[in-house]
Amino acid sequence: MRAFGFAFGLLALSALPAVAKEPIKWTVSVSGGSEIEIPVFFKDDDGRELLTDGVSHGTTFSSKEYGVYLRQYGIFDEPDKRPFEYIKEKTSSEGKATYTIDKPSLGVISGTTPDGTRVFYGMCQKRIIVTCFDIAYDKKKQAVLDPIVERIARSFRKNG
C-alpha cells in the first residue's frame, strides 16, 4: 500500500507541469504598416510607441516574464534600401548572424549575441513601404520562444 501511495504521488507530481501550463493565447497587433499575431503576454506587459522625430513608426513590446523584446515597425524614410539592409542595420548590434535571406522583397536575419546568451530574429518585407519586425530573447528560453517566433513570422509574411 505504501508503494502504491508513493507511485501515485510521483504520478501526480509529474502531471503538475502539464496541468499548470496553459496554451498561449494570441491577439493581433496592427502597427507600422503590418499586422502580426502576437501572444497576449506582450499586450499585457509593456507596449510603447516607436517614435522618430515625433513620427510614429511602430510599436515595441517586452515581457519581463519571458525576457523577450519585440519591435513591429515600418520604414518610411529610406525607400532605396533592400529589406535585408534594413533588418541587418536594426539587428547588427545584436551580434553574429547565423542565418540570412537577402531577396529584393524580403530580408531575414537571425543569430546570437557574441556571448551566446541571447537569440535575435528579424524580418523585413517590401510592398508599398518596407515593414519589419524583430525580436530578441534569452537563449535559455529558446525552446519556448522559437515556436512563438515562427508563428509571428508566418503571420507577418501573410502581409506580403
Coordinates of C-alpha atoms in Angstrom, one line a residue:
M1 CA 0.0 0.0 0.0
R2 CA 2.9 2.3 0.8
A3 CA 4.4 1.7 -2.6
F4 CA 1.1 2.5 -4.3
G5 CA 0.9 5.8 -2.4
F6 CA 4.5 6.7 -3.4
A7 CA 3.8 5.8 -7.0
F8 CA 0.6 7.7 -7.1
G9 CA 2.4 10.7 -5.5
L10 CA 5.1 10.6 -8.2
L11 CA 2.4 10.4 -10.9
A12 CA 0.6 13.4 -9.5
L13 CA 3.8 15.4 -9.3
S14 CA 4.8 14.5 -12.8
A15 CA 1.5 15.7 -14.1
L16 CA 1.7 19.1 -12.4
P17 CA 3.7 21.0 -15.0
A18 CA 1.5 19.7 -17.8
V19 CA -1.6 20.8 -16.0
A20 CA -0.1 24.1 -14.9
K21 CA 0.8 25.2 -18.4
E22 CA -2.0 26.8 -20.3
P23 CA -1.9 27.2 -24.0
I24 CA -0.6 30.5 -25.2
K25 CA -3.4 33.0 -26.1
W26 CA -2.9 35.1 -29.2
T27 CA -4.0 38.5 -30.4
V28 CA -3.4 40.7 -33.4
S29 CA -1.1 43.8 -33.4
V30 CA -1.6 46.3 -36.2
S31 CA 1.4 48.7 -36.3
G32 CA 4.0 50.2 -38.6
G33 CA 2.1 49.2 -41.7
S34 CA 1.8 45.5 -40.9
E35 CA -0.4 43.1 -39.0
I36 CA 1.1 40.3 -36.9
E37 CA -0.1 37.7 -34.4
I38 CA 1.5 38.1 -31.0
P39 CA 1.0 36.3 -27.7
V40 CA -1.3 38.3 -25.3
F41 CA 1.6 38.4 -22.8
F42 CA 3.1 41.2 -24.9
K43 CA -0.2 43.3 -24.7
D44 CA -0.4 42.6 -21.0
D45 CA 3.1 43.7 -20.3
D46 CA 4.8 46.8 -21.7
G47 CA 4.0 48.2 -25.2
R48 CA 5.4 51.5 -26.3
E49 CA 5.1 53.6 -29.5
L50 CA 8.3 53.8 -31.6
L51 CA 8.8 57.5 -32.4
T52 CA 11.4 59.2 -34.7
D53 CA 11.3 63.0 -34.6
G54 CA 7.7 62.8 -33.3
V55 CA 6.5 60.5 -36.0
S56 CA 5.2 57.0 -35.1
H57 CA 6.9 54.1 -37.0
G58 CA 5.5 51.3 -34.9
T59 CA 5.4 49.6 -31.5
T60 CA 7.8 47.9 -29.1
F61 CA 6.7 45.2 -26.8
S62 CA 8.5 43.5 -24.0
S63 CA 7.8 40.7 -21.5
K64 CA 9.7 40.5 -18.2
E65 CA 8.3 37.0 -17.6
Y66 CA 9.8 35.7 -20.8
G67 CA 12.8 38.0 -21.1
V68 CA 11.8 39.0 -24.7
Y69 CA 11.7 42.2 -26.6
L70 CA 9.7 42.6 -29.9
R71 CA 9.5 45.6 -32.3
Q72 CA 7.0 45.9 -35.1
Y73 CA 7.6 48.9 -37.4
G74 CA 7.6 50.5 -40.9
I75 CA 10.5 52.2 -42.7
F76 CA 9.3 55.3 -44.4
D77 CA 12.4 57.4 -44.8
E78 CA 14.8 55.3 -47.0
P79 CA 13.0 53.9 -50.0
D80 CA 16.0 52.7 -51.9
K81 CA 17.3 50.1 -49.5
R82 CA 16.7 46.4 -49.8
P83 CA 14.7 44.8 -46.9
F84 CA 17.8 42.9 -45.8
E85 CA 19.8 46.1 -45.4
Y86 CA 17.2 47.4 -43.1
I87 CA 16.9 44.4 -40.9
K88 CA 20.7 43.9 -40.8
E89 CA 21.0 47.5 -39.6
K90 CA 18.4 47.1 -36.9
T91 CA 19.9 43.9 -35.6
S92 CA 23.6 44.2 -36.3
S93 CA 24.5 45.4 -32.9
E94 CA 23.0 42.1 -31.6
G95 CA 25.9 40.0 -32.6
K96 CA 26.7 37.2 -35.0
A97 CA 24.3 36.3 -37.8
T98 CA 23.8 32.5 -38.3
Y99 CA 21.0 32.7 -40.9
T100 CA 20.2 35.2 -43.6
I101 CA 17.9 35.7 -46.6
D102 CA 18.5 38.6 -48.9
K103 CA 15.9 38.9 -51.7
P104 CA 14.6 42.0 -53.4
S105 CA 11.3 42.0 -51.4
L106 CA 12.4 40.0 -48.3
G107 CA 15.2 40.2 -45.8
V108 CA 15.7 37.9 -42.8
I109 CA 18.4 37.6 -40.3
S110 CA 18.9 35.5 -37.1
G111 CA 21.7 34.8 -34.8
T112 CA 23.1 35.1 -31.3
T113 CA 24.9 37.7 -29.3
P114 CA 28.7 37.4 -29.2
D115 CA 28.5 35.8 -25.7
G116 CA 25.8 33.4 -26.9
T117 CA 23.3 34.3 -24.2
R118 CA 20.6 35.9 -26.4
V119 CA 18.9 35.0 -29.7
F120 CA 17.7 37.5 -32.2
Y121 CA 15.5 37.2 -35.3
G122 CA 14.3 39.9 -37.7
M123 CA 12.4 40.1 -40.9
C124 CA 11.5 43.0 -43.3
Q125 CA 9.4 42.8 -46.5
K126 CA 8.9 45.4 -49.2
R127 CA 5.4 46.2 -50.5
I128 CA 4.4 49.8 -50.8
I129 CA 6.6 50.5 -47.8
V130 CA 9.1 48.3 -46.0
T131 CA 7.6 46.7 -42.9
C132 CA 9.6 44.9 -40.3
F133 CA 9.6 43.1 -37.0
D134 CA 12.5 41.9 -34.9
I135 CA 12.7 40.0 -31.6
A136 CA 15.4 39.2 -29.1
Y137 CA 15.3 36.8 -26.2
D138 CA 17.3 34.8 -23.7
K139 CA 18.8 31.7 -25.2
K140 CA 17.7 29.7 -22.1
K141 CA 14.1 30.3 -23.2
Q142 CA 14.7 29.3 -26.9
A143 CA 12.7 26.1 -26.7
V144 CA 9.6 28.0 -25.6
L145 CA 10.1 31.1 -27.8
D146 CA 11.2 29.6 -31.1
P147 CA 7.7 28.4 -31.9
I148 CA 6.3 31.8 -31.0
V149 CA 8.7 33.5 -33.4
E150 CA 7.8 31.0 -36.1
R151 CA 4.1 31.9 -35.7
I152 CA 4.8 35.7 -35.7
A153 CA 6.9 35.3 -38.9
R154 CA 4.2 33.3 -40.6
S155 CA 1.6 35.9 -39.8
F156 CA 3.9 38.7 -40.9
R157 CA 4.5 37.0 -44.3
K158 CA 0.8 37.0 -44.9
N159 CA 1.0 40.8 -45.2
G160 CA 3.1 40.4 -48.4

